Coordinates of C-alpha atoms in Angstrom, one line a residue:
X66 CA 89.3 109.3 30.2
X67 CA 86.5 108.9 32.7
X68 CA 87.8 109.7 36.3
X69 CA 84.4 109.4 38.0
X70 CA 83.6 106.5 40.5
X71 CA 80.3 105.4 41.9
X72 CA 79.4 104.4 45.5
X73 CA 82.5 103.1 47.2
X74 CA 82.7 101.4 50.6
X75 CA 85.0 102.7 53.3
X76 CA 88.3 101.0 54.1
X77 CA 88.0 98.0 56.3
X78 CA 91.1 99.0 58.3
X79 CA 92.0 100.7 61.6
X80 CA 95.2 102.3 62.7
X81 CA 97.4 101.8 65.8
X82 CA 96.2 105.1 67.2
X83 CA 92.5 103.9 66.8
X84 CA 93.3 100.8 68.9
X85 CA 95.1 102.8 71.5
X86 CA 92.5 105.5 71.8
X87 CA 89.6 103.1 71.9
X88 CA 91.1 101.1 74.8
X89 CA 92.4 104.0 76.8
X90 CA 89.1 106.0 76.5
X91 CA 87.0 103.0 77.5
X92 CA 89.2 102.2 80.5
X93 CA 89.4 105.8 81.7
X94 CA 85.7 106.4 81.4
X95 CA 84.9 103.1 83.2
X96 CA 87.3 103.7 86.1
X97 CA 86.4 107.4 86.5
X98 CA 82.7 106.6 87.0
X99 CA 83.2 103.4 89.0
X100 CA 85.5 104.9 91.7
X101 CA 83.6 106.4 94.6
X102 CA 86.1 108.0 97.1
X103 CA 85.2 108.5 100.7
X104 CA 84.8 112.0 102.2
X105 CA 88.1 113.7 103.2
X106 CA 88.5 115.0 106.7
X107 CA 89.6 118.4 105.4
X108 CA 88.2 118.5 101.9
X109 CA 89.0 120.7 98.9
X110 CA 88.3 120.2 95.3
X111 CA 92.0 119.9 94.5
X112 CA 92.6 117.3 97.2
X113 CA 89.4 115.4 96.1
X114 CA 90.6 115.4 92.5
X115 CA 94.1 114.1 93.4
X116 CA 92.5 111.4 95.6
X117 CA 90.3 110.3 92.7
X118 CA 93.2 110.1 90.4
X119 CA 95.2 108.0 92.9
X120 CA 92.3 105.6 93.3
X121 CA 92.0 105.4 89.5
X122 CA 95.6 104.5 89.2
X123 CA 95.2 101.8 91.9
X124 CA 92.1 100.5 90.1
X125 CA 94.0 100.1 86.9
X126 CA 97.1 98.4 88.3
X127 CA 95.6 96.6 91.4
X128 CA 91.8 96.5 91.0
X129 CA 91.4 94.0 93.8
X130 CA 92.4 96.6 96.3
X131 CA 89.4 98.7 95.2
X132 CA 87.1 95.7 95.1
X133 CA 88.0 94.7 98.6
X134 CA 87.4 98.2 99.9
X135 CA 84.1 98.4 98.1
X136 CA 83.1 95.0 99.5
X137 CA 84.0 96.0 103.1
X138 CA 82.1 99.3 102.8
X139 CA 79.0 97.5 101.4
X140 CA 79.1 95.0 104.4
X141 CA 79.6 97.9 106.8
X142 CA 76.7 99.9 105.3
X143 CA 74.4 96.8 105.6
X144 CA 75.4 96.2 109.2
X145 CA 74.9 99.9 110.0
X146 CA 71.5 100.0 108.3
X147 CA 70.3 96.9 110.2
X148 CA 71.6 98.3 113.5
X149 CA 70.0 101.7 112.9
X150 CA 66.7 100.2 111.9
X151 CA 66.7 98.0 114.9
X152 CA 67.2 101.1 117.1
X153 CA 64.5 102.9 115.3
X154 CA 62.0 100.1 115.7
X155 CA 62.2 100.0 119.5
X156 CA 59.2 100.9 121.6
X157 CA 58.7 104.7 122.1
X158 CA 59.3 104.3 125.8
X159 CA 62.7 102.8 125.1
X160 CA 63.5 105.6 122.7
X161 CA 62.9 108.4 125.2
X162 CA 66.2 110.0 125.8
X163 CA 66.5 112.1 129.0
X164 CA 68.5 115.2 128.3
X165 CA 70.3 116.9 131.1
X166 CA 69.1 120.3 132.0
X167 CA 70.8 123.2 130.3
X168 CA 71.1 126.4 132.3
X169 CA 70.6 128.9 129.4
X170 CA 67.6 129.7 127.3
X171 CA 69.7 128.9 124.2
X172 CA 70.3 125.4 125.5
X173 CA 66.6 124.9 126.4
X174 CA 65.7 126.0 122.9
X175 CA 68.2 123.5 121.4
X176 CA 66.2 120.6 123.1
X177 CA 63.3 121.3 120.8
X178 CA 65.2 121.1 117.5
X179 CA 67.4 118.6 115.6
X180 CA 71.1 118.7 116.3
X181 CA 72.4 121.3 113.8
X182 CA 74.5 120.2 110.9
X183 CA 76.0 121.9 107.9
X184 CA 78.1 121.2 104.8
X185 CA 81.1 123.1 103.7
X186 CA 81.3 125.0 100.4
X187 CA 77.6 125.8 100.6
X188 CA 76.5 122.2 99.9
X189 CA 73.9 122.3 102.7
X190 CA 72.4 125.5 104.0
X191 CA 69.5 124.0 106.0
X192 CA 68.7 125.6 109.3
X193 CA 67.6 123.6 112.4
X194 CA 64.0 122.5 112.0
X195 CA 61.3 122.0 114.7
X196 CA 59.2 118.9 114.3
X197 CA 55.8 118.1 115.8
X198 CA 54.9 114.7 117.1
X199 CA 53.8 112.3 114.5
X200 CA 53.0 108.6 114.3
X201 CA 53.7 108.2 110.6
X202 CA 56.5 106.0 109.4
X203 CA 59.0 108.1 107.5
X204 CA 61.8 106.8 105.2
X205 CA 63.7 110.1 105.3
X206 CA 65.0 109.5 108.9
X207 CA 63.3 112.6 110.3
X208 CA 63.6 113.0 114.0
X209 CA 60.3 114.0 115.8
X210 CA 60.6 116.1 119.0
X211 CA 57.9 116.4 121.6
X212 CA 56.8 119.9 122.6
X213 CA 59.3 122.2 124.4
X214 CA 57.7 121.9 127.9
X215 CA 58.7 118.2 128.0
X216 CA 62.2 117.1 129.0
X217 CA 62.4 114.0 126.8
X218 CA 63.2 113.4 123.1
X219 CA 61.3 110.6 121.3
X220 CA 62.3 108.9 118.1
X221 CA 59.4 107.8 115.8
X222 CA 59.7 104.5 114.0
X223 CA 62.1 105.1 111.1
X224 CA 63.9 103.2 108.4
X225 CA 67.4 104.0 107.1
X226 CA 68.0 103.6 103.4
X227 CA 71.1 102.1 101.8
X228 CA 72.1 105.6 100.6
X229 CA 72.0 107.0 104.2
X230 CA 74.0 104.0 105.5
X231 CA 76.7 104.4 102.8
X232 CA 76.8 108.2 103.5
X233 CA 77.6 107.5 107.2
X234 CA 80.2 104.8 106.3
X235 CA 82.0 107.0 103.9
X236 CA 82.6 109.7 106.6
X237 CA 79.3 111.5 106.2
X238 CA 79.2 112.7 109.9
X239 CA 82.0 114.7 111.5
X240 CA 82.7 116.3 114.9
X241 CA 85.0 119.3 115.5
X242 CA 86.9 118.5 118.6
X243 CA 88.2 121.3 120.7
X244 CA 91.9 120.6 121.7
X245 CA 92.5 124.0 123.3
X246 CA 93.7 124.3 126.9
X247 CA 90.7 125.3 129.1
X248 CA 93.1 127.0 131.5
X249 CA 94.3 129.6 129.0
X250 CA 92.7 133.0 128.8
X251 CA 92.2 133.0 125.1
X252 CA 88.7 132.6 123.7
X253 CA 89.9 131.1 120.4
X254 CA 89.2 127.3 120.4
X255 CA 91.6 125.0 118.6
X256 CA 89.1 122.9 116.6
X257 CA 90.2 119.9 114.6
X258 CA 87.7 117.9 112.5
X259 CA 87.4 114.2 112.9
X260 CA 85.2 111.8 110.9
X261 CA 82.8 109.5 112.9
X262 CA 83.4 105.8 112.3
X263 CA 80.6 103.4 111.7
X264 CA 80.6 102.2 115.3
X265 CA 80.7 105.9 116.4
X266 CA 77.5 106.6 114.4
X267 CA 75.8 103.7 116.2
X268 CA 76.9 105.0 119.6
X269 CA 75.8 108.6 118.8
X270 CA 72.5 107.3 117.4
X271 CA 71.8 105.6 120.7
X272 CA 72.2 109.0 122.4
X273 CA 70.0 110.7 119.9
X274 CA 72.8 112.8 118.5
X275 CA 72.7 111.8 114.8
X276 CA 70.9 114.6 112.8
X277 CA 68.2 114.0 110.2
X278 CA 69.5 114.0 106.7
X279 CA 67.2 112.5 104.1
X280 CA 67.9 110.4 101.1
X281 CA 66.8 113.1 98.8
X282 CA 69.3 115.6 100.4
X283 CA 72.1 113.1 100.0
X284 CA 71.2 112.5 96.4
X285 CA 71.2 116.2 95.7
X286 CA 74.7 116.6 97.2
X287 CA 76.0 113.6 95.3
X288 CA 77.6 114.8 92.1
X289 CA 76.7 111.8 90.0
X290 CA 77.3 112.8 86.3
X291 CA 74.4 111.3 84.4
X292 CA 76.0 112.3 81.1
X293 CA 79.2 110.5 81.9
X294 CA 77.4 107.3 82.9
X295 CA 75.4 107.4 79.6
X296 CA 78.7 107.8 77.7
X297 CA 80.3 104.9 79.7
X298 CA 77.3 102.7 79.0
X299 CA 77.5 103.5 75.2
X300 CA 81.3 103.0 75.2
X301 CA 81.1 99.7 77.0
X302 CA 78.4 98.5 74.6
X303 CA 80.3 99.5 71.6
X304 CA 83.6 98.1 72.9
X305 CA 81.9 94.8 73.8
X306 CA 80.4 94.5 70.4
X307 CA 83.8 95.0 68.8
X308 CA 85.4 92.3 70.9
X309 CA 82.6 89.8 70.2
X310 CA 82.6 90.7 66.5
X311 CA 86.3 90.2 66.2
X312 CA 86.1 86.8 67.9
X313 CA 83.2 85.8 65.7
X314 CA 85.1 86.9 62.6
X315 CA 88.3 85.1 63.7
X316 CA 90.2 88.4 63.8
X317 CA 93.0 88.7 66.3
X318 CA 92.5 90.7 69.5
X319 CA 95.4 92.9 70.6
X320 CA 96.8 92.4 74.2
X321 CA 95.6 95.9 75.0
X322 CA 92.0 94.9 74.0
X323 CA 92.2 91.8 76.2
X324 CA 93.6 93.8 79.1
X325 CA 90.9 96.4 78.7
X326 CA 88.1 93.9 78.4
X327 CA 89.2 92.2 81.7
X328 CA 89.3 95.6 83.4
X329 CA 85.9 96.6 82.1
X330 CA 84.4 93.5 83.8
X331 CA 86.3 94.5 87.0
X332 CA 85.0 98.1 87.0
X333 CA 81.4 96.8 86.4
X334 CA 81.8 94.7 89.6
X335 CA 83.1 97.8 91.5
X336 CA 80.2 99.9 90.3
X337 CA 77.7 97.3 91.4
X338 CA 79.2 97.1 94.9
X339 CA 79.0 100.9 95.1
X340 CA 75.7 101.2 93.4
X341 CA 74.0 102.9 96.4
X342 CA 77.1 104.9 97.5
X343 CA 76.8 108.7 97.0
X344 CA 79.2 109.9 94.3
X345 CA 81.7 112.6 94.8
X346 CA 80.4 114.1 98.1
X347 CA 83.0 116.7 99.2
X348 CA 82.1 117.5 102.8
X349 CA 80.6 115.8 105.9
X350 CA 77.6 116.9 108.0
X351 CA 79.2 118.5 111.1
X352 CA 77.5 117.7 114.4
X353 CA 77.1 121.0 116.2
X354 CA 75.2 119.7 119.3
X355 CA 77.2 120.3 122.5
X356 CA 76.6 116.8 123.6
X357 CA 78.0 115.5 120.3
X358 CA 81.1 117.6 120.8
X359 CA 81.5 116.2 124.3
X360 CA 81.3 112.7 123.0
X361 CA 83.9 113.7 120.4
X362 CA 86.2 114.8 123.2
X363 CA 85.7 111.4 124.9
X364 CA 86.5 109.5 121.7
X365 CA 89.6 111.6 121.2
X366 CA 90.6 111.2 124.9
X367 CA 90.3 107.4 124.6
X368 CA 92.5 107.4 121.5
X369 CA 95.1 109.6 123.1
X370 CA 95.1 107.4 126.2
X371 CA 95.7 104.3 124.1
X372 CA 98.5 105.9 122.2
X373 CA 100.1 107.0 125.5
X374 CA 100.0 103.4 126.7
X375 CA 101.5 102.1 123.5
X376 CA 104.3 104.6 123.8
X377 CA 105.0 103.6 127.4
X378 CA 105.0 99.9 126.4
X379 CA 107.4 100.5 123.6
X380 CA 109.7 102.2 126.0
X381 CA 109.3 99.4 128.4
X382 CA 110.3 96.8 125.7
X383 CA 113.5 98.8 125.0
X384 CA 114.3 99.1 128.7
X385 CA 113.8 95.4 129.2
X386 CA 116.1 94.4 126.4
X387 CA 118.8 96.9 127.7
X388 CA 118.3 95.5 131.3
X389 CA 118.8 91.9 130.4
X390 CA 121.8 92.8 128.1
X391 CA 123.3 94.5 131.1
X392 CA 122.6 91.6 133.3
X393 CA 124.4 89.2 130.9
X394 CA 127.4 91.5 130.8
X395 CA 127.5 91.8 134.6
X396 CA 127.1 88.0 135.0
X397 CA 130.0 87.4 132.6
X398 CA 132.1 89.7 134.8
X399 CA 131.0 87.9 138.0
X400 CA 129.1 90.9 139.2
X401 CA 126.0 89.5 140.9
X402 CA 124.4 92.7 142.2
X403 CA 121.8 94.2 140.0
X404 CA 118.7 96.3 140.0
X405 CA 115.2 94.8 139.7
X406 CA 113.9 94.4 136.2
X407 CA 111.6 97.1 134.7
X408 CA 107.9 96.5 135.3
X409 CA 105.5 96.7 132.3
X410 CA 103.1 99.7 132.3
X411 CA 99.5 99.1 133.2
X412 CA 96.9 100.8 131.0
X413 CA 94.8 103.2 133.1
X414 CA 91.1 102.8 133.0
X415 CA 89.3 105.4 130.9
X416 CA 87.0 106.7 133.7
X417 CA 89.9 106.9 136.1
X418 CA 92.1 108.8 133.6
X419 CA 89.3 111.3 132.8
X420 CA 88.9 111.9 136.6
X421 CA 92.6 112.3 137.1
X422 CA 93.0 114.8 134.2
X423 CA 89.9 116.7 135.2
X424 CA 91.4 117.1 138.7
X425 CA 94.5 118.5 137.0
X426 CA 92.4 120.9 135.0
X427 CA 90.7 122.2 138.1
X428 CA 94.0 122.6 140.0
X429 CA 93.4 119.8 142.5
X430 CA 96.4 117.9 141.3
X431 CA 99.6 119.0 139.6
X432 CA 101.7 116.2 138.0
X433 CA 105.5 116.3 138.5
X434 CA 106.2 116.1 134.8
X435 CA 103.9 117.1 132.0
X436 CA 104.4 115.7 128.4
X437 CA 102.6 116.7 125.2
X438 CA 100.3 113.7 125.5
X439 CA 99.5 114.5 129.1
X440 CA 98.6 118.1 128.1
X441 CA 96.4 116.8 125.3
X442 CA 94.6 114.5 127.8
X443 CA 94.2 117.5 130.1
X444 CA 92.7 119.6 127.4
X445 CA 90.2 117.0 126.5
X446 CA 89.3 116.0 130.0
X447 CA 86.4 118.6 130.7
X448 CA 84.5 117.5 127.6
X449 CA 85.2 113.8 128.3
X450 CA 83.9 114.2 131.8
X451 CA 80.6 115.6 130.5
X452 CA 80.4 112.8 128.0
X453 CA 80.7 110.2 130.8
X454 CA 77.8 111.9 132.6
X455 CA 75.8 111.6 129.4
X456 CA 76.5 107.9 129.2
X457 CA 75.7 107.4 132.8
X458 CA 72.4 109.4 132.6
X459 CA 71.0 108.3 129.2
X460 CA 72.3 104.8 128.8
X461 CA 72.7 103.9 132.5
X462 CA 76.3 102.7 131.9
X463 CA 78.5 102.1 134.9
X464 CA 82.2 103.0 135.0
X465 CA 83.0 99.3 134.5
X466 CA 80.8 99.2 131.4
X467 CA 82.5 102.3 130.0
X468 CA 86.0 100.9 130.7
X469 CA 85.2 97.7 129.0
X470 CA 84.2 99.3 125.7
X471 CA 86.2 100.7 122.8
X472 CA 85.7 104.4 122.5
X473 CA 88.2 105.1 119.7
X474 CA 85.3 106.0 117.3
X475 CA 86.8 108.9 115.3
X476 CA 89.2 108.8 112.4
X477 CA 91.3 111.4 110.6
X478 CA 91.9 109.6 107.3
X479 CA 89.4 108.8 104.5
X480 CA 90.3 105.1 104.6
X481 CA 89.6 104.5 100.9
X482 CA 91.7 101.3 101.0
X483 CA 91.4 98.3 103.3
X484 CA 94.2 96.0 102.1
X485 CA 96.0 96.0 105.5
X486 CA 92.7 95.1 107.3
X487 CA 92.3 92.2 104.8
X488 CA 95.8 90.7 104.8
X489 CA 97.3 92.3 107.9
X490 CA 101.1 92.4 108.2
X491 CA 104.1 90.9 109.9
X492 CA 103.8 93.1 113.0
X493 CA 100.0 93.1 113.3
X494 CA 97.5 90.7 114.8
X495 CA 94.7 91.3 112.2
X496 CA 94.3 89.8 108.7
X497 CA 95.7 86.3 109.6
X498 CA 92.4 84.4 109.4
X499 CA 90.3 83.3 106.5
X500 CA 87.6 85.8 105.6
X501 CA 85.1 86.7 103.0
X502 CA 87.4 89.5 101.7
X503 CA 90.2 87.0 101.2
X504 CA 87.9 84.7 99.4
X505 CA 86.9 87.6 97.1
X506 CA 90.6 88.2 96.4
X507 CA 91.0 84.5 95.5
X508 CA 88.0 84.5 93.1
X509 CA 89.0 87.8 91.6
X510 CA 92.6 86.7 90.8
X511 CA 91.4 83.5 89.3
X512 CA 89.1 85.4 86.9
X513 CA 91.6 88.2 86.3
X514 CA 94.6 85.9 85.7
X515 CA 92.4 83.5 83.7
X516 CA 91.2 86.3 81.5
X517 CA 94.8 87.2 80.6
X518 CA 95.7 83.5 80.1
X519 CA 93.0 83.5 77.4
X520 CA 95.7 85.2 75.2
X521 CA 98.0 82.1 75.7
X522 CA 98.1 81.3 71.9
X523 CA 97.6 84.9 70.7
X524 CA 99.7 86.0 67.7
X525 CA 99.9 89.6 69.1
X526 CA 103.1 89.1 71.0
X527 CA 106.1 90.8 69.2
X528 CA 108.6 88.2 70.6
X529 CA 108.5 84.8 72.1
X530 CA 110.1 86.1 75.3
X531 CA 107.2 88.5 75.9
X532 CA 104.7 85.7 75.3
X533 CA 106.3 83.5 78.0
X534 CA 106.6 86.5 80.4
X535 CA 102.9 87.2 79.9
X536 CA 102.0 83.5 80.6
X537 CA 104.2 83.5 83.8
X538 CA 102.6 86.7 85.0
X539 CA 99.1 85.4 84.5
X540 CA 99.9 82.1 86.2
X541 CA 101.2 84.0 89.2
X542 CA 97.9 85.7 89.5
X543 CA 95.9 82.5 89.0
X544 CA 98.0 80.8 91.8
X545 CA 97.2 83.7 94.2
X546 CA 94.9 81.5 96.3
X547 CA 97.8 79.2 96.9
X548 CA 100.0 82.1 98.1
X549 CA 97.2 83.3 100.3
X550 CA 96.7 79.9 101.9
X551 CA 100.4 79.7 102.7
X552 CA 100.1 83.1 104.5
X553 CA 97.1 82.0 106.5
X554 CA 98.7 78.6 107.3
X555 CA 101.9 80.3 108.5
X556 CA 100.1 82.4 111.0
X557 CA 98.0 79.4 112.1
X558 CA 101.3 77.7 112.9
X559 CA 102.6 80.8 114.7
X560 CA 99.6 80.8 117.0
X561 CA 99.3 77.0 117.3
X562 CA 99.8 75.3 120.7
X563 CA 101.1 72.1 119.2
X564 CA 104.7 71.3 120.1
X565 CA 105.7 70.6 116.5
X566 CA 105.0 74.3 115.7
X567 CA 106.9 75.7 118.7
X568 CA 109.9 76.8 116.6
X569 CA 107.5 78.6 114.2
X570 CA 105.8 80.5 117.1
X571 CA 109.2 81.2 118.7
X572 CA 110.4 83.0 115.6
X573 CA 113.2 80.6 114.6
X574 CA 112.1 80.5 111.0
X575 CA 111.2 84.2 110.6
X576 CA 114.5 85.0 109.0
X577 CA 113.8 82.6 106.1
X578 CA 110.0 82.9 105.8
X579 CA 109.8 86.7 105.8
X580 CA 112.0 87.0 102.6
X581 CA 109.9 84.3 101.0
X582 CA 106.7 86.2 101.4
X583 CA 108.4 89.5 100.4
X584 CA 109.5 87.7 97.2
X585 CA 105.9 86.5 96.6
X586 CA 104.6 90.1 97.0
X587 CA 107.3 91.4 94.7
X588 CA 106.5 88.7 92.0
X589 CA 102.8 89.5 92.3
X590 CA 103.4 93.3 91.8
X591 CA 105.8 92.7 88.9
X592 CA 103.4 90.3 87.2
X593 CA 100.6 92.9 87.5
X594 CA 102.8 95.7 86.2
X595 CA 104.1 93.6 83.3
X596 CA 100.6 92.7 82.1
X597 CA 99.8 96.4 81.9
X598 CA 103.2 97.3 80.4
X599 CA 103.2 94.6 77.8
X600 CA 99.6 95.4 76.7
X601 CA 100.9 98.8 75.7
X602 CA 104.3 98.0 74.2
X603 CA 102.9 95.1 72.1
X604 CA 101.3 97.7 69.8
X605 CA 104.8 98.2 68.2
X606 CA 104.4 94.9 66.3
X607 CA 100.9 93.5 65.6
X608 CA 99.8 90.9 63.1
X609 CA 98.1 92.4 60.0
X610 CA 94.8 90.9 60.9
X611 CA 94.7 93.1 64.1
X612 CA 94.2 96.2 61.8
X613 CA 91.2 94.7 60.0
X614 CA 87.8 95.9 61.1
X615 CA 84.7 93.8 61.6
X616 CA 82.5 93.6 58.5
X617 CA 79.2 93.9 60.3
X618 CA 77.2 93.3 57.1
X619 CA 78.1 89.6 57.4
X620 CA 76.2 89.4 60.7
X621 CA 73.0 91.2 59.5
X622 CA 70.1 89.2 58.0
X623 CA 70.1 89.5 54.2
X624 CA 69.3 87.8 50.9
X625 CA 72.3 86.9 48.7

């Protein structure tokens, strides 16, 4: 008996594990390379890895949160780049920055070099560099300093690149603020690092305190994994061909493949928004210039002063409620004598607060009661006072000009997400107007929900109940623009001056409307979670056609 067999084609079948592994590997590779976390204030490889995993999880379940953050960062980088280029293109006379005299030789030497900067973990080891005057137009944002005998610093016409702007927006510049008490005898400063916001970078650039860091240096520090990107491109191409081939061959797609295909499109959008953003930068460039540190003290002083006022106002609100409750009780008991009501706190002007706290530091004034916030303001006052002198000298700002501006220009968090800034909250005054970010959310949910609705008549659902739950979940996402318009309309009614909306603004309907929006948010989150959950558990019972593979020979030109 002849047991030999000639050329035999492979089996045209795939297993459940093949489907699961293909979708999970494709999704994981796409999300891993698309997510670009911001720089952490105090970075470590472990914390950076955990942050990336958290952003990946959010991108898988709620990708619109990542897309909105990417969109806001892109717009911020474009605004920053335009602002920095407009500063750089000013006339040289306008760019001359008078630097106050320094008493020591070390400070005089510092006038002739760039503000020092460094990266942690050995990422940047560059030393301060001395530049000669030049009229050439450079793209690497190099700062040209005139010879040492002069007392002015001149910026040459420069141009910021998108990479430089993104680097600044993601927390690329930091200041180590000294919070130690200047009256103590210890020489050990208590330094705490703070990241400079986009507005802070602009302000420091006006003062000539942003160091030179070229695009090539940023690209060298960016750990973009070229091999991973090549693998992702190959995986997406192969996965896309599989989906198109199955549709052309009238083979059923599993729900997991539908879900993965929708997310692949989402991650491509995220990647395009972050195309110019440096990838996996661990540490910021620390501004070492003494003037930059003084400006950091002023920024921190302004934030602490605002927090002190908010605390005092919260205490006033509690005292006012208690006062009028007591007045009502006394009136019910025919007691007409009463104390005057509490008066609301008045926020102290920034310049006045700095002067007062500086007097406390010098011993000219001793407050009757010192709180932790008062001590913090006192510790920051000397640096803040020097920063005010810098603003008066270099920018010609008066005290009124300083008091009218926002100087809370440092942050402690990486701010990878911006969902609260987009939609606001019940107790905030932001996020209640129509915006481009909300429009992006509307469009995204229409496409995301519509992509899942494409599986309306799919035969991959194990039960009829799961099919209808899938449809309901997708419809909730498609109707997201309606829920968003209801939210915007509610807050329009709250702030309206029309008499018909007075009960809304007075809070009479809050007890009914607040639970309604909470239920909408809960339904939205459950719908999102169910689509992910169902795409996985549906693998337990698939139609036989889902295991058939595409016969590519049918789509190749041939003679039969």
